[in-house]
mmCIF file of C-alpha atoms in Angstrom:
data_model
loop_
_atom_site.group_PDB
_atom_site.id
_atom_site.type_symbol
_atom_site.label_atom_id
_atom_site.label_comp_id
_atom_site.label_asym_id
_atom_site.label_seq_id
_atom_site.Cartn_x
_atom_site.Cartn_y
_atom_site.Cartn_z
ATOM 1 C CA UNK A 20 101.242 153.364 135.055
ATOM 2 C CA UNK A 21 101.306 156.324 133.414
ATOM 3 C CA UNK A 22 103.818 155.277 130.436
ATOM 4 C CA UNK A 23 101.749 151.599 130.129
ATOM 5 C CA UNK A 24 97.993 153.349 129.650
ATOM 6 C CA UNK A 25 98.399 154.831 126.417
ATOM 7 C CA UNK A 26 100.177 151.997 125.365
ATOM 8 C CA UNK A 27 98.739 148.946 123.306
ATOM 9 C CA UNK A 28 101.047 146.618 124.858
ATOM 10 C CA UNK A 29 100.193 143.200 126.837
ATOM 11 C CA UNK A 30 100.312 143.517 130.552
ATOM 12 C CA UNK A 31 100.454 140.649 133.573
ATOM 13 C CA UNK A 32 99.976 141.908 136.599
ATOM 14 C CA UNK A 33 101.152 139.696 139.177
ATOM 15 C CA UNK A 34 100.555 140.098 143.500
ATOM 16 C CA UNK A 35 99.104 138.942 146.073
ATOM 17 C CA UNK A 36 95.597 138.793 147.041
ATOM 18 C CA UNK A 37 93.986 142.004 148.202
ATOM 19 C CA UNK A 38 96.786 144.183 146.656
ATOM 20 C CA UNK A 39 94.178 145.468 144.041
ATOM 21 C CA UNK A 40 95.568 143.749 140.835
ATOM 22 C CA UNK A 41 91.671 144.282 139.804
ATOM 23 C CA UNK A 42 91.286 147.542 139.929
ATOM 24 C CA UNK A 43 94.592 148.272 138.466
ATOM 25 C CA UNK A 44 93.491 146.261 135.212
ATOM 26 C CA UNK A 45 90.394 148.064 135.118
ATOM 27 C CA UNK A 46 92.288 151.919 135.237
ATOM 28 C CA UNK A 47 94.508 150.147 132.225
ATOM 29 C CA UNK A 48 91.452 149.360 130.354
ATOM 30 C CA UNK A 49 89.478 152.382 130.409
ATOM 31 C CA UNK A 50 92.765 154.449 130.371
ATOM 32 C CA UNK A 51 93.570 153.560 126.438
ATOM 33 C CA UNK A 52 90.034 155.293 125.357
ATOM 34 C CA UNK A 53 89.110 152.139 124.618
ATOM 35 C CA UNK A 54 85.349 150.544 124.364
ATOM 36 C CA UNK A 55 84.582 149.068 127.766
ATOM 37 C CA UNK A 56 87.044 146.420 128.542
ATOM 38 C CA UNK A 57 85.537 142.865 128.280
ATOM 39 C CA UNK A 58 86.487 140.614 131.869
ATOM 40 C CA UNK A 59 86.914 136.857 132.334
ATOM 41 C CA UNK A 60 87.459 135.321 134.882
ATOM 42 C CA UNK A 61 89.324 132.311 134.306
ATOM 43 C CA UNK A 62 88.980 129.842 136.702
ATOM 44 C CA UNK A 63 85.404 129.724 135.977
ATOM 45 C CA UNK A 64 84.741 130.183 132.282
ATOM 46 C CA UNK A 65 83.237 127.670 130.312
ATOM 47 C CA UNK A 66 84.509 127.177 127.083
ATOM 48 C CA UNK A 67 81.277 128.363 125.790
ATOM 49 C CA UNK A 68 81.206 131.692 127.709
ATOM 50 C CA UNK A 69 84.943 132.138 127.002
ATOM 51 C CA UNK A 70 84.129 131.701 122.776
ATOM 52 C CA UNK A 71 81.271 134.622 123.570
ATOM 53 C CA UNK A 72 83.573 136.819 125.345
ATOM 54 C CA UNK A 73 86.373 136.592 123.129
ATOM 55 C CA UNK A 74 83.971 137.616 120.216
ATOM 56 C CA UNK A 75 82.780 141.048 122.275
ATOM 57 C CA UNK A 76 86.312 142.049 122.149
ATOM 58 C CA UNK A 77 87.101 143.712 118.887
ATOM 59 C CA UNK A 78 89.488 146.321 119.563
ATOM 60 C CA UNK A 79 89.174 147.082 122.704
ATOM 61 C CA UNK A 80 90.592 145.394 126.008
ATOM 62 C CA UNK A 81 90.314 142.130 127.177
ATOM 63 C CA UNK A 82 90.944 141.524 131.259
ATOM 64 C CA UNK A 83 91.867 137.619 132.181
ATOM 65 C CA UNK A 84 91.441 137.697 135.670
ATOM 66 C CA UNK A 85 93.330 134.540 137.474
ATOM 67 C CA UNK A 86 95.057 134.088 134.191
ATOM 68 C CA UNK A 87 96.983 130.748 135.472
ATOM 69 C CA UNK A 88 93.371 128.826 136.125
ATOM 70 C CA UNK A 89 92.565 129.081 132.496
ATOM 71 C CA UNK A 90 92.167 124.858 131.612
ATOM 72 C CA UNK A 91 94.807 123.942 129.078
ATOM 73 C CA UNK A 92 92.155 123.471 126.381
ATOM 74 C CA UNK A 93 91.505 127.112 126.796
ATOM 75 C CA UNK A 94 95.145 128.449 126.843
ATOM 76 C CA UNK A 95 95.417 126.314 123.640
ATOM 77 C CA UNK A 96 92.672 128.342 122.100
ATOM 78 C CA UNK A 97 93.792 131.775 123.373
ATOM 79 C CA UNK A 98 97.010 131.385 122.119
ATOM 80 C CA UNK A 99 95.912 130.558 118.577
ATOM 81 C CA UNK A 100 93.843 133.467 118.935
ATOM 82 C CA UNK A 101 96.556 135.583 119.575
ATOM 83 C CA UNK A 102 98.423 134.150 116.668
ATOM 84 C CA UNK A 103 96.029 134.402 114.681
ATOM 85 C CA UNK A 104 96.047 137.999 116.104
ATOM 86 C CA UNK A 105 99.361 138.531 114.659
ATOM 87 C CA UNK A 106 98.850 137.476 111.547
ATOM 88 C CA UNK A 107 95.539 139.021 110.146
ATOM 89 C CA UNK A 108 94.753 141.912 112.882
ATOM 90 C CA UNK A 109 92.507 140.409 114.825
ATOM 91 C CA UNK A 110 88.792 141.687 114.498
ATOM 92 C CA UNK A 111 90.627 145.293 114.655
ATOM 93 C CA UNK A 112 93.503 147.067 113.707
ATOM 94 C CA UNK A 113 95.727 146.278 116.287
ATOM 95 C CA UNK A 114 93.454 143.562 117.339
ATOM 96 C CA UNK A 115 92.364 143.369 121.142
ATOM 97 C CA UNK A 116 95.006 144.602 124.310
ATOM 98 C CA UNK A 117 95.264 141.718 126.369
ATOM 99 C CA UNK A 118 95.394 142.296 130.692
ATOM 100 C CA UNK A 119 96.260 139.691 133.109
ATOM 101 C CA UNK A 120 96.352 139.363 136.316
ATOM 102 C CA UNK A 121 97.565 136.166 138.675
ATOM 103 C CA UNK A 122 98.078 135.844 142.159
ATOM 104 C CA UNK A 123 101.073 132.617 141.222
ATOM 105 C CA UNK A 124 104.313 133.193 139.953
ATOM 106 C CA UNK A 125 104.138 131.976 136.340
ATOM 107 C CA UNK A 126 107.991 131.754 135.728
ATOM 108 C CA UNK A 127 107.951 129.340 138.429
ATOM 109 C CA UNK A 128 104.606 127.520 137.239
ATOM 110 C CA UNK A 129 106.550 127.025 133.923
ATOM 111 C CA UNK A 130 109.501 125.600 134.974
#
């Protein structure tokens, strides 16, 4: 932990439930000095509360809980996001550090 939370760098962080994948996201985001991280969780957003959320982050930290029950329309629009990211520095100069955390195996949901 201690070389990722000065980092800007995205993070998954992958377990079980109950092995406090939470908590550790939350150290992450307050570690970097950060504004107060902004948390969704993703098998409930709407796409209208997701939108809102996405536009608190500037350059802070945003936490996707349960990243791997975010609907397809809204992985479609977080990865433009991201690309758009990329390409114009997203809202702030490094644009926003992304956190996720997942209880499934996502190489294995992938394949």
């Amino acid at each position: 932990m201690s070389r990722v939370c000065p980092s800007d760098l995205p993070v998954l962080i992958q377990g079980e439930s109950g092995t406090g994948k939470g908590p550790v996201a939350a150290h992450l985001g307050w570690a970097a000095g950060a504004p107060e991280p902004v948390r969704i969780t993703c098998a409930s957003v709407s796409d209208a509360v997701f939108a809102q959320e996405i536009e608190r982050v500037l350059d802070g930290t945003l936490i996707l809980d349960e990243v791997a029950d975010l609907s397809d329309a809204l992985q479609l629009r977080l990865l433009r996001l991201l690309k758009e990211s990329e390409a114009t520095a997203w809202r702030g100069p490094a644009g926003p550090r992304l956190i996720c955390t997942t209880i499934r195996d996502l190489r294995q949901a992938c394949a």
